[in-house]
Amino acid sequence: MDITEVPVSQTDSKGKKKKNKKAKKQKKSVEEAESSSGVDNKEELKMKSEAAESAFPPTFSVSEIKNKQRRHLMFMKLKQEKRKQKMQLKKKKKKEREALGDKAPPKEVPKTIENQRVYDETTVDPEDEEVAFDEGTDEFSAYFNGLTNPKVLITTSDRPRGRTVRFCEQLATVVPNAHVYYRRGLALKRVIPQCVARNFTYLMVINEDRKIPNGMVLCHLPDGPTAHFKISSVRLRKEMKRRGKDPTEHSPEVILNNFTTRLGHSIGRLLAALFPQDPQFVGRQVATFHNQRDFIFFRFHRYIFKNEKKVGIQELGPRFTLKLRSLQKGTFDSKFGEYEWVLKRHEMDACRRKFQL
Amino acid sequence: MDERGRLCSVWLGSETGILKGVSLSQKNAFNFCNTRHLSREQEVRALCWGDPAESELLVASRDGTVRTFSTEKGSFTEARVCGEPEQGCFSGLALNGDALITCVECGTLRVWREDRSEPVTELQAGKNVSRMRQNPVQRNQVATGGKDTGLKIWDLDRPEQPAFTAKNLRDDWLDLRQPQWVRDMAFIPDSQKVVTCTGYHQVHVYDPSTPQRRPVMEAKFGEYPLTALSLPAGGSTVVVGNTHGQIAMLDLRKGLVCGILKGLAGGVRSLQCHASQPVVASCGLDRFLHIHSLDDRKLQHKVYLKSRLNCLLLSSRDLEEAGAAAAGATSEEVKEEEDEVWDTMEQVEEAEEKQKRKASGDEEEEEEEEEKEEVKEKKEEVKEKKEEVKKSKKKRKKGQD
């Protein structure tokens, strides 16, 4: 047992330091465990003493114990010890806070990737004239000026299976003035002129993979833009707990949350233009598109004002999550269309704190 | 007003009808437009310099007018109507001496003189012309091309017949006609060759000096339509961009990809390489101006400009220093003084350092030589010993045998 330490490099010595710390904790845990448990079977005592011995050299760590059962035991103890310390620290802090009373320092806000978000220069300033003009004259301006009423055609990829069909039906109950059509193997580029001729303002195509809906193409008519979303975690009405009665045919209110950048604004406008502009408040229904970390969560609720302070809500379903894949200028043309924005993986999402919407 | 115009080294035309100038040295962007009279009708489709000194800018907008913008005054000075908006947007704009050359998407190419309101010459270059470009050396030569109309090179002194008409590619193995869609072209300097990029992700090189009218070189990049192209200064490469925002450098000799420029989110509308520096500027639907270095392919500048950008024009000055030069003479003087100071200091330091290095180097060499000799001797000794040992071992082995 003669260990001579040879400092090879800095990194190595650091590693050893860490190990030292662990070993110290180990010692503590062993001592305390002894004092607390008092009488234990002899085997364990022996083992502890051995462990204590083996803890003497500075390069000891739990992973060096070769007996698996013992290693496991020691590891569990180490963990318990750590948790205990953490709890003590917490209690101590709480006491301090109570003792200080009003003078206590404000609680630290936990760091999340959202509040550490990298500043996006495209964030829309509501007073910006140029962006306002750009938005005021874009393809949705007819809808937002109240000139057109939305009319939506919902269809699927070829030969949809059970879940996708039901999903489409339920979407049609959420979006007013929506018509579900069977695709009949038609090409989208041939469907679009027919839709335009019949005054549809939206074409929504649900794509499926192995009976699970996984994609959505949302094409604004007559002249674009087209957005391609990934759909995930679809929950149909039947699969939801504590669900309200089926939705009524009133046009719902729409809530759009956290669409801040220029791209986010375009997507927000695209989603908002799906619903009639003047909601019927009698229906007390709300459709929510909540953007968080570039995922758009859709929820459909019914609310009631119980009294002046309390509001009750009831989810009506379905719920699903969208993630933007691309935004294309013009109607659907994946081959020759010009893309306004394309998600480039490993290039755009290399920074986890950078968000696009 | 005038100060801003002189600072800018990059000019961009946007879809909202705003002319934008970007000063890279000051890291600033300016809008040159009256914000009260914005309209999509004034969407800028083409830009070109109005005079060789680059003090005037010609801006072609969608409603068929060509406006002159003075960078000295920072405002629009005159406007003239060059065609009706029904004939489609401008696909190209060029200046030949004092004659203005315009081309619209329906294929009408016109030459305008300053004193007359009617075009001097008018010719039909095809049905859907996507782009018209001028030969920067022979300024009376222009090239046109578009969907289902191949590349044509026109000599404006003889507008009856095109000087060169490209032939379509050979029919494929099913004897079907190959589709044609020229999206952009450029004249290769110091030769008669023309390079084009197509909507079917090909890059073609045509050589009018040879009897072959089909492309002499074909290269492919990616799987999306190539929309813009530009030739870097003094190189055998071409930079192309496509609708997905991928920009690549292609070698014109073999047609191989020799580098990809990253950082764009949306389709490229316009590309331009600087006349002398190894940089390329690109703009497009993602509303950003990107400036990449062609040497290390790194992104140098990224400017958000709030509207979708259609076209781009670089000044031939040094991009970074353009603003600094215009900023004022006083700063220049100071700089010169500083330069002088630095020059003198450098000389002294270098000389000293060299001497030092020489001295130290000599000593070290001597030492090293001595050491080497010693080592050699030692090695020899060791070798001898080893040989002896080996011999003895062999003897032993023989004995055992």
CSV table of N, CA and C in Angstrom, one decimal, chain B residues 47-59 66-71 93-100 114 139 313:
chain,number,residue,atom,x,y,z
B,47,LEU,N,-31.8,46.9,-59.0
B,47,LEU,CA,-30.9,48.1,-58.6
B,47,LEU,C,-29.7,48.1,-59.6
B,48,CYS,N,-29.3,49.3,-59.9
B,48,CYS,CA,-27.9,49.4,-60.6
B,48,CYS,C,-27.4,50.7,-60.4
B,49,TRP,N,-26.1,50.9,-60.6
B,49,TRP,CA,-25.4,52.2,-60.4
B,49,TRP,C,-25.8,53.1,-61.6
B,50,GLY,N,-26.0,54.3,-61.3
B,50,GLY,CA,-26.4,55.3,-62.3
B,50,GLY,C,-25.2,56.0,-63.0
B,51,ASP,N,-24.0,55.9,-62.4
B,51,ASP,CA,-22.8,56.5,-63.0
B,51,ASP,C,-21.6,55.7,-62.5
B,52,PRO,N,-20.5,55.8,-63.3
B,52,PRO,CA,-19.3,55.0,-62.9
B,52,PRO,C,-18.8,55.4,-61.5
B,53,ALA,N,-19.0,56.7,-61.1
B,53,ALA,CA,-18.5,57.1,-59.8
B,53,ALA,C,-19.3,56.6,-58.6
B,54,GLU,N,-20.4,56.0,-58.9
B,54,GLU,CA,-21.3,55.4,-57.9
B,54,GLU,C,-21.9,56.4,-57.0
B,55,SER,N,-22.3,57.5,-57.6
B,55,SER,CA,-23.0,58.5,-56.7
B,55,SER,C,-24.5,58.5,-57.0
B,56,GLU,N,-24.9,57.8,-58.0
B,56,GLU,CA,-26.3,57.7,-58.3
B,56,GLU,C,-26.7,56.3,-58.4
B,57,LEU,N,-27.9,56.0,-58.0
B,57,LEU,CA,-28.4,54.7,-57.9
B,57,LEU,C,-29.7,54.6,-58.7
B,58,LEU,N,-29.9,53.6,-59.6
B,58,LEU,CA,-31.2,53.5,-60.3
B,58,LEU,C,-32.0,52.4,-59.6
B,59,VAL,N,-33.2,52.7,-59.3
B,59,VAL,CA,-34.1,51.8,-58.6
B,59,VAL,C,-35.3,51.5,-59.4
B,66,VAL,N,-38.6,53.9,-63.0
B,66,VAL,CA,-37.2,53.8,-62.6
B,66,VAL,C,-36.9,55.1,-62.0
B,67,ARG,N,-36.5,55.1,-60.7
B,67,ARG,CA,-36.2,56.3,-60.0
B,67,ARG,C,-34.7,56.4,-59.9
B,68,THR,N,-34.2,57.6,-59.8
B,68,THR,CA,-32.8,57.9,-59.6
B,68,THR,C,-32.6,58.4,-58.2
B,69,PHE,N,-31.7,57.7,-57.5
B,69,PHE,CA,-31.4,58.1,-56.1
B,69,PHE,C,-30.0,58.6,-56.1
B,70,SER,N,-29.8,59.7,-55.5
B,70,SER,CA,-28.5,60.3,-55.3
B,70,SER,C,-28.0,60.0,-54.0
B,71,THR,N,-26.8,59.3,-53.9
B,71,THR,CA,-26.3,59.0,-52.6
B,71,THR,C,-25.6,60.2,-52.0
B,93,LEU,N,-32.0,45.4,-65.0
B,93,LEU,CA,-31.8,46.9,-65.2
B,93,LEU,C,-30.3,47.1,-65.4
B,94,ALA,N,-30.0,47.8,-66.4
B,94,ALA,CA,-28.6,48.1,-66.7
B,94,ALA,C,-28.4,49.4,-67.3
B,95,LEU,N,-27.2,49.9,-67.3
B,95,LEU,CA,-26.9,51.2,-67.9
B,95,LEU,C,-25.7,51.1,-68.9
B,96,ASN,N,-25.9,51.5,-70.1
B,96,ASN,CA,-24.9,51.5,-71.1
B,96,ASN,C,-24.6,52.9,-71.6
B,97,GLY,N,-23.6,53.5,-71.0
B,97,GLY,CA,-23.3,54.9,-71.3
B,97,GLY,C,-24.4,55.8,-70.7
B,98,ASP,N,-25.2,56.4,-71.6
B,98,ASP,CA,-26.3,57.2,-71.1
B,98,ASP,C,-27.6,56.5,-71.4
B,99,ALA,N,-27.5,55.3,-72.0
B,99,ALA,CA,-28.7,54.6,-72.4
B,99,ALA,C,-29.1,53.6,-71.3
B,100,LEU,N,-30.4,53.6,-71.0
B,100,LEU,CA,-30.9,52.7,-69.9
B,100,LEU,C,-31.5,51.5,-70.5
B,114,GLU,N,-32.0,59.3,-72.7
B,114,GLU,CA,-32.5,60.2,-71.7
B,114,GLU,C,-33.5,61.3,-72.3
B,139,ARG,N,-20.2,46.6,-72.5
B,139,ARG,CA,-21.4,47.1,-71.9
B,139,ARG,C,-22.6,47.1,-72.9
B,313,LEU,N,-27.0,45.6,-53.9
B,313,LEU,CA,-25.9,46.2,-54.7
B,313,LEU,C,-24.8,46.6,-53.7
